[in-house]
Coordinates of C-alpha atoms and ligand atoms in Angstrom, one line a residue:
M143 CA -19.6 -60.1 136.7
S144 CA -16.0 -58.5 137.3
R145 CA -14.7 -56.5 134.2
T146 CA -11.7 -56.2 135.4
N147 CA -10.2 -59.4 134.0
Q148 CA -11.1 -58.9 130.5
T149 CA -8.5 -59.7 127.8
A150 CA -7.8 -56.9 125.4
L151 CA -8.6 -56.9 122.1
Q152 CA -5.8 -56.2 119.4
T153 CA -5.9 -55.3 115.7
V154 CA -6.6 -57.8 113.2
K155 CA -3.3 -59.3 112.0
G156 CA -1.5 -57.8 109.3
M157 CA -3.2 -54.4 109.8
R158 CA -2.3 -51.0 112.2
D159 CA -3.1 -48.1 113.7
L160 CA -1.3 -45.1 112.6
L161 CA -0.7 -43.4 115.4
P162 CA 0.3 -39.8 116.2
P163 CA 3.1 -38.4 115.9
E164 CA 3.7 -40.2 112.8
T165 CA -0.3 -39.6 111.3
A166 CA 1.0 -35.6 111.1
V167 CA 3.5 -37.3 108.2
W168 CA 1.0 -39.1 106.5
A169 CA -1.0 -36.3 106.4
A170 CA 2.1 -33.6 104.8
V171 CA 2.8 -36.4 102.8
E172 CA -0.8 -36.6 101.6
A173 CA -0.7 -32.6 101.1
T174 CA 2.2 -32.4 98.8
A175 CA 0.5 -35.1 96.5
R176 CA -2.7 -33.3 96.7
A177 CA -0.4 -30.3 95.6
I178 CA 1.7 -32.1 92.7
F179 CA -1.5 -33.5 91.5
A180 CA -3.3 -30.4 91.6
R181 CA -0.1 -29.2 89.4
Y182 CA -0.7 -31.5 86.5
G183 CA -4.7 -30.9 86.4
Y184 CA -6.1 -34.3 88.4
R185 CA -8.7 -34.1 91.1
E186 CA -9.8 -36.3 93.3
I187 CA -11.9 -39.3 92.9
R188 CA -13.6 -41.1 96.2
T189 CA -14.8 -44.9 95.3
P190 CA -16.6 -47.1 97.5
I191 CA -14.1 -49.5 99.7
L192 CA -16.2 -52.6 99.1
E193 CA -17.0 -53.6 95.6
E194 CA -18.7 -56.5 93.1
T195 CA -16.3 -59.5 93.7
E196 CA -16.9 -59.4 89.4
L197 CA -15.2 -55.9 89.1
F198 CA -11.8 -57.6 90.5
A199 CA -11.8 -61.0 88.3
R200 CA -12.0 -59.5 85.3
G201 CA -10.8 -56.0 85.6
V202 CA -7.7 -57.4 87.4
G203 CA -7.8 -60.8 86.3
E204 CA -8.9 -64.1 87.7
G205 CA -4.7 -65.7 87.2
T206 CA -3.4 -63.1 89.6
D207 CA -2.5 -63.3 92.9
I208 CA -4.4 -60.7 94.1
V209 CA -8.1 -62.4 92.5
G210 CA -7.1 -66.0 93.3
K211 CA -5.5 -65.8 96.8
E212 CA -5.4 -62.3 98.6
M213 CA -8.8 -61.1 98.2
Y214 CA -11.3 -60.1 101.2
S215 CA -14.3 -61.3 99.6
F216 CA -17.6 -62.1 101.7
E217 CA -21.6 -62.3 100.7
D218 CA -23.5 -59.4 102.0
K219 CA -26.7 -60.0 103.8
G220 CA -28.8 -59.5 100.3
G221 CA -26.4 -62.1 98.9
R222 CA -24.0 -60.2 97.0
L223 CA -20.5 -61.3 96.3
V224 CA -18.5 -58.6 97.3
T225 CA -14.8 -57.4 98.3
L226 CA -12.7 -54.9 99.9
R227 CA -10.7 -53.5 97.3
P228 CA -7.5 -55.2 96.9
E229 CA -5.6 -52.3 94.5
N230 CA -8.0 -48.9 92.6
T231 CA -7.9 -48.8 89.0
A232 CA -10.6 -51.5 89.0
P233 CA -12.8 -49.4 90.8
V234 CA -11.6 -45.9 89.0
V235 CA -12.2 -47.4 85.6
R236 CA -15.9 -48.9 87.0
A237 CA -16.8 -45.2 87.9
Y238 CA -15.4 -43.8 85.0
V239 CA -18.1 -45.7 82.6
E240 CA -20.5 -46.0 84.8
H241 CA -21.1 -42.2 85.0
G242 CA -20.0 -41.2 81.7
F243 CA -17.2 -39.5 82.0
A244 CA -16.5 -40.6 78.6
Q245 CA -18.8 -37.8 77.6
L246 CA -16.6 -35.1 79.1
P247 CA -13.4 -33.3 77.3
Q248 CA -10.7 -35.7 77.4
P249 CA -7.9 -36.3 79.4
V250 CA -9.4 -37.4 82.4
K251 CA -7.6 -37.0 85.5
L252 CA -8.1 -38.5 88.8
F253 CA -6.2 -39.2 91.9
Y254 CA -7.0 -41.1 95.1
V255 CA -5.6 -41.4 98.5
G256 CA -7.1 -44.1 100.5
P257 CA -7.0 -47.8 102.0
Q258 CA -6.4 -51.5 100.4
F259 CA -7.4 -55.0 101.2
R260 CA -4.8 -57.8 100.3
Y261 CA -4.9 -61.0 102.3
E262 CA -1.1 -61.5 101.9
R263 CA 1.5 -62.6 104.2
P264 CA 2.5 -59.7 106.5
Q265 CA 6.1 -59.2 106.4
K266 CA 8.0 -55.8 106.6
G267 CA 6.5 -53.3 104.6
R268 CA 3.3 -56.0 103.8
Y269 CA 0.4 -55.2 105.5
R270 CA -3.2 -56.5 104.6
Q271 CA -4.3 -53.1 105.4
F272 CA -2.3 -50.9 103.1
H273 CA -2.8 -47.5 101.9
Q274 CA -2.1 -45.9 98.5
I275 CA -1.8 -42.7 96.9
G276 CA -2.9 -43.3 93.0
A277 CA -3.8 -41.9 89.6
E278 CA -5.5 -42.5 86.7
R279 CA -5.2 -40.9 83.6
F280 CA -7.8 -41.7 80.8
G281 CA -7.9 -40.7 76.6
S282 CA -4.9 -39.7 75.5
G283 CA -4.1 -37.2 72.2
A284 CA -2.4 -38.4 69.2
V285 CA 0.4 -39.8 70.7
P286 CA -0.5 -42.3 73.3
A287 CA 3.1 -42.5 74.9
T288 CA 2.9 -39.2 75.7
A289 CA 0.5 -39.9 78.1
D290 CA 2.9 -42.5 80.0
V291 CA 5.6 -39.9 80.2
E292 CA 3.6 -37.2 81.6
V293 CA 2.6 -39.6 84.8
L294 CA 6.1 -40.5 85.0
L295 CA 7.2 -36.9 85.3
L296 CA 4.4 -36.3 87.8
L297 CA 5.4 -39.3 90.1
V298 CA 9.4 -37.7 89.6
A299 CA 7.8 -34.2 90.6
L300 CA 6.1 -35.8 94.0
L301 CA 9.0 -37.9 95.2
S302 CA 11.3 -35.1 95.0
E303 CA 9.1 -32.3 96.1
L304 CA 9.1 -35.1 99.4
G305 CA 13.0 -35.0 99.6
F306 CA 14.1 -38.7 97.9
R307 CA 17.1 -38.6 95.9
D308 CA 18.0 -42.2 95.0
L309 CA 15.1 -44.0 94.2
K310 CA 15.2 -46.4 91.2
I311 CA 13.0 -46.0 88.7
L312 CA 12.2 -49.3 86.6
V313 CA 10.5 -49.5 83.2
N314 CA 9.3 -51.9 80.5
T315 CA 7.2 -52.9 77.4
V316 CA 5.2 -55.5 77.9
G317 CA 3.2 -54.3 74.5
D318 CA 0.0 -54.7 73.0
E319 CA -2.4 -57.3 73.3
E320 CA -1.7 -58.3 70.1
S321 CA 2.4 -58.7 71.1
R322 CA 1.8 -60.2 74.3
A323 CA -0.6 -62.9 72.8
S324 CA 2.2 -63.9 70.7
Y325 CA 5.0 -63.7 73.4
R326 CA 2.7 -66.2 75.3
A327 CA 2.4 -68.5 72.8
A328 CA 5.9 -68.4 72.4
L329 CA 6.9 -68.6 76.1
V330 CA 4.6 -71.7 76.8
E331 CA 6.2 -73.5 74.3
F332 CA 9.4 -73.0 75.4
L333 CA 8.3 -73.8 79.0
T334 CA 5.9 -76.6 78.2
P335 CA 8.4 -79.0 77.9
L336 CA 10.3 -77.9 81.1
A337 CA 7.1 -77.7 82.8
E338 CA 8.6 -80.6 86.0
R339 CA 11.1 -78.3 86.6
L340 CA 9.0 -75.6 87.7
G341 CA 7.8 -74.9 91.0
D342 CA 3.9 -75.4 92.0
D343 CA 3.4 -72.0 91.6
S344 CA 4.7 -71.2 88.1
R345 CA 3.5 -74.9 86.5
R346 CA 0.1 -73.1 87.4
R347 CA 0.8 -69.8 86.1
L348 CA 1.5 -71.6 83.0
A349 CA -1.4 -72.2 82.5
S350 CA -3.1 -69.1 83.4
N351 CA -0.3 -66.5 84.0
P352 CA 2.4 -67.2 82.1
L353 CA 4.4 -63.9 81.7
R354 CA 4.5 -63.4 85.2
I355 CA 6.9 -66.6 85.7
L356 CA 9.7 -64.4 84.4
D357 CA 9.3 -62.4 87.9
T358 CA 10.2 -65.5 89.7
K359 CA 12.6 -65.3 92.6
I360 CA 13.4 -69.0 92.3
P361 CA 17.1 -69.8 91.6
A362 CA 16.0 -72.6 89.6
E363 CA 13.6 -71.4 87.7
R364 CA 15.5 -68.1 86.8
E365 CA 18.3 -70.6 85.2
L366 CA 15.6 -72.4 83.2
L367 CA 14.6 -68.6 81.8
V368 CA 17.9 -67.6 80.5
G369 CA 17.2 -69.4 77.2
A370 CA 13.5 -68.2 77.0
P371 CA 12.1 -65.8 74.1
S372 CA 12.2 -62.5 75.0
L373 CA 9.1 -60.3 75.0
A374 CA 11.4 -57.9 73.2
E375 CA 11.0 -59.7 69.8
H376 CA 7.9 -60.5 69.7
L377 CA 7.1 -56.6 70.0
N378 CA 4.9 -55.3 66.6
E379 CA 5.8 -52.5 65.3
R380 CA 3.1 -49.9 67.4
S381 CA 4.5 -51.5 70.7
R382 CA 7.9 -51.6 69.6
A383 CA 7.5 -46.9 68.7
H384 CA 5.4 -46.3 71.6
F385 CA 8.1 -48.0 74.1
E386 CA 11.0 -45.7 71.9
F387 CA 8.8 -42.9 72.4
V388 CA 8.3 -43.2 76.4
R389 CA 12.2 -43.6 76.3
S390 CA 13.6 -40.7 74.3
A391 CA 11.5 -38.4 75.9
L392 CA 12.7 -39.2 79.6
D393 CA 16.5 -39.0 78.2
E394 CA 15.1 -35.9 77.5
F395 CA 13.6 -34.4 80.4
Q396 CA 16.2 -36.1 82.3
V397 CA 15.0 -38.5 83.8
P398 CA 16.6 -41.8 85.4
Y399 CA 15.8 -44.6 84.5
E400 CA 16.9 -48.5 84.4
V401 CA 15.0 -51.0 81.5
D402 CA 14.3 -54.0 83.2
P403 CA 13.4 -56.6 80.5
R404 CA 11.6 -58.7 83.6
L405 CA 8.9 -56.7 84.9
V406 CA 6.0 -57.0 84.0
R407 CA 3.8 -56.5 86.4
G408 CA 1.0 -58.6 88.7
L409 CA -2.2 -57.3 87.5
D410 CA -3.4 -58.7 84.2
Y411 CA -4.1 -55.0 82.5
Y412 CA -1.3 -53.6 81.4
T413 CA -0.1 -53.0 78.2
H414 CA 2.9 -51.2 76.9
T415 CA 4.3 -49.3 79.5
V416 CA 4.9 -50.7 83.3
F417 CA 7.0 -49.1 85.6
E418 CA 8.3 -49.6 89.4
I419 CA 9.7 -47.3 91.5
V420 CA 12.0 -49.4 94.2
S421 CA 14.1 -48.5 97.2
Q422 CA 17.3 -49.7 98.1
G423 CA 15.9 -49.1 102.0
L424 CA 13.0 -51.7 102.5
G425 CA 14.3 -55.0 101.5
A426 CA 12.1 -57.5 100.0
Q427 CA 9.3 -55.4 99.6
N428 CA 11.1 -53.0 98.2
A429 CA 8.7 -51.5 95.4
I430 CA 7.2 -48.3 96.3
C431 CA 5.5 -47.4 93.5
G432 CA 3.9 -49.8 90.5
G433 CA 2.0 -48.4 87.7
G434 CA 1.6 -48.7 83.9
A435 CA -0.6 -48.2 81.0
Y436 CA -3.7 -50.2 80.2
E437 CA -5.8 -49.5 76.4
N438 CA -8.1 -52.8 77.0
L439 CA -9.4 -51.8 80.6
V440 CA -12.0 -49.7 80.0
G441 CA -13.3 -51.2 77.2
E442 CA -13.6 -54.4 79.5
L443 CA -15.9 -53.3 82.1
G444 CA -17.9 -51.9 79.3
G445 CA -16.6 -48.8 78.4
A446 CA -16.0 -47.4 74.6
D447 CA -12.1 -48.2 74.3
T448 CA -9.9 -45.3 76.1
Y449 CA -6.1 -45.1 76.1
A450 CA -5.1 -45.3 80.2
V451 CA -2.2 -44.5 82.2
G452 CA -1.8 -44.9 86.1
F453 CA 0.3 -45.6 89.3
A454 CA -0.4 -46.3 93.1
I455 CA 2.7 -45.5 95.6
G456 CA 2.6 -47.9 98.2
E457 CA 1.8 -45.0 101.4
D458 CA 3.3 -47.1 104.3
R459 CA 6.2 -47.5 102.1
L460 CA 6.8 -44.1 101.0
V461 CA 6.7 -43.0 104.6
D462 CA 8.8 -46.1 106.2
V463 CA 11.9 -45.0 103.5
L464 CA 11.4 -41.1 103.6
P465 CA 14.3 -39.1 104.0
A466 CA 15.4 -37.3 107.3
D467 CA 15.6 -33.8 106.3
S468 CA 12.1 -34.5 104.0
P469 CA 9.9 -31.3 104.0
A470 CA 6.3 -33.1 105.3
R471 CA 8.9 -34.2 108.7
L472 CA 8.9 -30.5 109.3
S473 CA 4.9 -30.3 110.7
L474 CA 3.8 -27.1 112.9
P475 CA 5.2 -27.1 116.5
G476 CA 3.1 -28.7 119.3
P477 CA 0.3 -27.0 121.2
T478 CA 2.0 -24.1 123.9
I479 CA 1.2 -25.4 127.6
V480 CA -0.6 -23.7 129.6
A481 CA 0.3 -23.9 133.2
L482 CA -0.5 -22.4 136.8
V483 CA 2.2 -21.5 139.3
G484 CA 1.4 -20.9 142.8
E485 CA -1.7 -21.2 144.7
V486 CA -4.1 -18.9 142.4
E487 CA -7.2 -18.1 143.4
R488 CA -9.7 -19.2 140.8
G489 CA -8.1 -22.0 140.7
E490 CA -7.5 -24.0 137.0
R491 CA -10.2 -21.4 135.5
T492 CA -7.5 -18.6 134.9
S493 CA -5.3 -21.1 132.8
F494 CA -8.4 -23.1 131.1
A495 CA -9.4 -19.0 130.3
L496 CA -6.2 -18.4 129.3
A497 CA -5.7 -21.6 126.9
E498 CA -9.0 -20.3 125.3
T499 CA -7.5 -16.7 124.6
L500 CA -4.7 -18.0 123.4
R501 CA -6.3 -20.7 120.4
R502 CA -8.4 -17.6 119.6
A503 CA -4.9 -15.6 118.7
G504 CA -4.5 -18.5 116.5
I505 CA -1.7 -20.7 118.6
S506 CA -2.0 -24.4 119.6
A507 CA -2.9 -24.6 123.6
I508 CA -3.6 -26.8 126.0
D509 CA -4.5 -26.4 129.6
A510 CA -2.5 -28.2 132.4
G511 CA -4.0 -26.0 134.9
G512 CA -4.4 -28.6 137.5
K513 CA -0.3 -30.2 137.1
G514 CA 2.8 -30.0 139.6
S515 CA 5.9 -28.3 137.3
K516 CA 6.9 -32.1 137.0
A517 CA 4.2 -33.1 135.0
V518 CA 4.4 -30.0 132.9
W519 CA 7.7 -31.0 131.3
K520 CA 6.7 -34.1 131.0
L521 CA 3.8 -33.1 128.7
A522 CA 5.9 -30.4 126.8
E523 CA 7.9 -33.0 126.3
A524 CA 5.4 -35.3 124.9
M525 CA 3.6 -32.6 123.1
A526 CA 7.1 -31.0 121.5
S527 CA 5.7 -28.1 123.1
P528 CA 8.3 -24.9 121.7
W529 CA 6.5 -23.2 124.9
V530 CA 5.2 -23.1 128.1
V531 CA 3.5 -20.3 129.8
F532 CA 2.9 -19.5 133.3
V533 CA 0.0 -17.6 135.1
G534 CA 0.1 -16.8 138.6
A535 CA -0.4 -14.4 141.5
D536 CA 2.1 -12.0 140.2
E537 CA 1.4 -12.3 136.4
L538 CA -2.0 -11.5 137.3
R539 CA -1.7 -8.7 139.3
D540 CA 0.9 -7.5 136.5
G541 CA -1.4 -8.0 133.5
T542 CA 1.9 -10.5 132.1
L543 CA 2.7 -13.6 131.0
T544 CA 5.5 -16.1 131.7
L545 CA 7.2 -18.1 128.9
R546 CA 9.5 -20.7 128.8
D547 CA 11.2 -21.1 125.7
T548 CA 11.4 -25.3 126.1
A549 CA 14.5 -25.4 123.7
T550 CA 16.7 -22.8 125.5
R551 CA 15.2 -23.1 128.8
E552 CA 14.9 -19.4 128.6
Q553 CA 11.9 -17.5 131.0
T554 CA 11.1 -14.1 130.4
T555 CA 7.9 -12.4 131.4
L556 CA 6.2 -9.9 129.0
P557 CA 3.0 -7.7 129.0
R558 CA -0.2 -9.7 128.3
E559 CA -0.2 -8.7 125.0
Q560 CA 3.3 -8.4 123.7
A561 CA 3.7 -12.3 125.1
I562 CA 0.4 -13.3 122.4
A563 CA 2.5 -12.0 119.9
R564 CA 5.8 -13.8 120.7
L565 CA 3.9 -17.5 120.8
A566 CA 1.5 -16.7 117.9
A567 CA 5.2 -15.8 115.6
S568 CA 5.5 -19.9 115.9
Y569 CA 3.0 -20.7 114.5
A570 CA 2.7 -18.1 111.3
R571 CA 2.4 -20.0 108.6
Ligands
HAM621 P1 0.2 -52.9 92.8 O1 2.2 -52.7 92.2 O2 -0.4 -53.9 93.4 O3 -0.5 -51.5 91.5 O4 0.3 -52.1 94.3 C1 1.2 -50.9 94.1 C2 1.7 -50.6 95.3 O5 1.0 -50.6 96.5 C3 3.2 -51.4 95.4 O6 4.2 -50.6 94.5 C4 3.4 -51.5 97.0 O7 3.9 -50.4 97.3 C5 2.1 -50.8 97.6 N1 1.5 -52.7 98.0 C6 0.9 -53.5 97.7 N2 0.7 -54.4 98.4 C7 0.6 -54.1 99.1 C8 0.8 -54.5 100.5 N3 0.3 -56.2 101.2 N4 1.6 -54.2 101.8 C9 1.8 -52.7 101.3 N5 1.7 -51.8 100.5 C10 1.7 -52.4 99.4 C11 -1.3 -51.5 91.9 O8 -2.2 -51.3 92.8 C12 -2.5 -50.9 90.4 N6 -3.7 -50.4 90.7 C13 -1.3 -49.7 90.3 C14 -1.6 -49.0 89.0 C15 -2.9 -47.6 89.0 N7 -1.7 -49.4 88.0 C16 -2.2 -48.4 86.7 N8 -3.1 -47.5 87.8

């Protein structure tokens, strides 16, 4: 059978390959994040990509879009109902409880980097496999609100280290469970007589998740909501004081933020402070980060009540709007190309051996021994090589190397050791 007419296969809809040279930017972003996490005392956790479906149903909430319609769930060969994780807070909380982290000295600070899966309609900035850099902080001192502030300060430190200058930080409070329950009741009472005028989604949410109606994008619904009771009026004293503390501390540390009373977030576990960081450069899917506090989730997933707060950055979106002058874009120079000139007695072996000598001296190198000069230049361009090194009969006789600087096109012949030192300087960090 002929193998030439097979159709080529492609990535699954909504998923994509991350390719060089962009992957170097991803790696640099992650390296920066790791450095900042270390500065704030966070250590890495790696949980499985597959979890029991029930974890998300209980953790994220049955009434949320994520659990209701976006999960990749299936039965495995043993009949277990499992799900590709759509987010990583519930898995990290599961791990915290499962491994008895509550017994460790608190706070326990964990970070993660990895893929998440949501069956959403793909569009710019929205993928079915996307990647998050996130953190969860468990336990708090006498004033839990300080944990919220510290997490926001970490985020500001990370984003400014990456070169961001004009991001908007939106904060709000959803209050504690008591405040939310009182508000939910008031909102349902207000909206029930208007249910006919709500769209299908919002009408469904009226029963399952009424707070989510607040962030509707439908103009007619937004109009209806103008007269709705506000969450701020339903905050109990404890919730009010918590948010007051967060705001004054953010002022004290000169973190620019806006209070957005409509910000409620799409996951059920939040209490108290919620936040999002948005970028103008992204269009409709403009949130590069979301997070907030959750004081009941550890208890709901079988642990002892523990105050916790965290966030997740969407790495795909972050890389998309990474400033042109971000330090994360300054990656190491590409490999030096080792080329042959003229007829060299031992043929390609000469450049093969020289490339290995260079690597042993810490210089990134590619052997281009068999290539003609045009192909050598093409390769140097494609690989962003700072140097092309030539060896020919003259160089072998004299114990020299000829270096060509690809940026200036200047060419110099130097004694071998000196040439190697010059190349090594380009790769020194
Ligand atoms: P989230 O708001 O669902 O929160 O997701 C966080 C970020 O992930 C979003 O701001 C966005 O940048 C990115 N993201 C979400 N869905 C997609 C998608 N389909 N394509 C591309 N990027 C996406 C959470 O996941 C919470 N676990 C955050 C958290 C941690 N809260 C407390 N701790």
